[in-house]
PDB file of C-alpha atoms in Angstrom:
ATOM      1  CA  MET A1252       0.000   0.000   0.000  1.00 62.00           C
ATOM      2  CA  GLN A1253       2.797   2.409   0.924  1.00 82.00           C
ATOM      3  CA  LYS A1254       4.613   1.724  -2.322  1.00 88.00           C
ATOM      4  CA  ARG A1255       1.481   2.299  -4.358  1.00 90.00           C
ATOM      5  CA  ALA A1256       0.800   5.607  -2.665  1.00 89.00           C
ATOM      6  CA  LEU A1257       4.370   6.690  -3.351  1.00 89.00           C
ATOM      7  CA  SER A1258       4.188   5.895  -7.059  1.00 92.00           C
ATOM      8  CA  GLN A1259       0.864   7.728  -7.235  1.00 91.00           C
ATOM      9  CA  TYR A1260       2.471  10.741  -5.582  1.00 89.00           C
ATOM     10  CA  LEU A1261       5.420  10.697  -7.969  1.00 89.00           C
ATOM     11  CA  LYS A1262       3.066  10.435 -10.920  1.00 91.00           C
ATOM     12  CA  ILE A1263       1.144  13.496  -9.776  1.00 89.00           C
ATOM     13  CA  LYS A1264       4.352  15.398  -9.065  1.00 88.00           C
ATOM     14  CA  HIS A1265       5.656  14.588 -12.539  1.00 87.00           C
ATOM     15  CA  GLN A1266       2.353  15.690 -14.057  1.00 88.00           C
ATOM     16  CA  SER A1267       2.438  19.040 -12.268  1.00 87.00           C
ATOM     17  CA  LYS A1268       6.031  19.579 -13.406  1.00 87.00           C
ATOM     18  CA  LYS A1269       4.858  19.025 -16.979  1.00 87.00           C
ATOM     19  CA  ASN A1270       2.019  21.474 -16.467  1.00 83.00           C
ATOM     20  CA  GLU A1271       4.455  24.005 -15.031  1.00 82.00           C
ATOM     21  CA  LYS A1272       6.587  23.765 -18.161  1.00 82.00           C
ATOM     22  CA  GLU A1273       3.546  24.384 -20.332  1.00 82.00           C
ATOM     23  CA  GLU A1274       2.600  27.371 -18.203  1.00 77.00           C
ATOM     24  CA  LYS A1275       6.102  28.814 -18.488  1.00 73.00           C
ATOM     25  CA  LYS A1276       5.808  28.612 -22.258  1.00 77.00           C
ATOM     26  CA  ASN A1277       2.457  30.374 -22.165  1.00 74.00           C
ATOM     27  CA  ASN A1278       3.284  32.844 -19.402  1.00 68.00           C
ATOM     28  CA  PRO A1279       6.975  33.806 -19.089  1.00 65.00           C
ATOM     29  CA  ALA A1280       6.197  36.255 -16.284  1.00 62.00           C
ATOM     30  CA  ARG A1281       5.524  33.349 -13.915  1.00 55.00           C
ATOM     31  CA  LYS A1282       8.884  31.759 -14.697  1.00 56.00           C
ATOM     32  CA  LYS A1283      10.765  33.383 -11.834  1.00 58.00           C
ATOM     33  CA  LYS A1284       8.096  32.534  -9.289  1.00 57.00           C
ATOM     34  CA  SER A1285       7.953  28.839 -10.141  1.00 54.00           C
ATOM     35  CA  ASN A1286      11.755  28.659 -10.121  1.00 56.00           C
ATOM     36  CA  CYS A1287      11.782  29.859  -6.520  1.00 55.00           C
ATOM     37  CA  ILE A1288       9.222  27.211  -5.579  1.00 56.00           C
ATOM     38  CA  ALA A1289      11.274  24.499  -7.257  1.00 56.00           C
ATOM     39  CA  GLU A1290      14.374  25.541  -5.311  1.00 57.00           C
ATOM     40  CA  ILE A1291      12.574  25.297  -1.963  1.00 53.00           C
ATOM     41  CA  GLU A1292      11.414  21.718  -2.622  1.00 49.00           C
TER      42      GLU A1292
END
């Protein structure tokens, strides 16, 4: 169960990273902000 939850979490994390990239393409102004968030993680 733990392992399954972890893979689910990683899948979602990967998906949001992909979405972030798309957003950066569409909205360069947000680039700096999301970079700061990525550094904190």
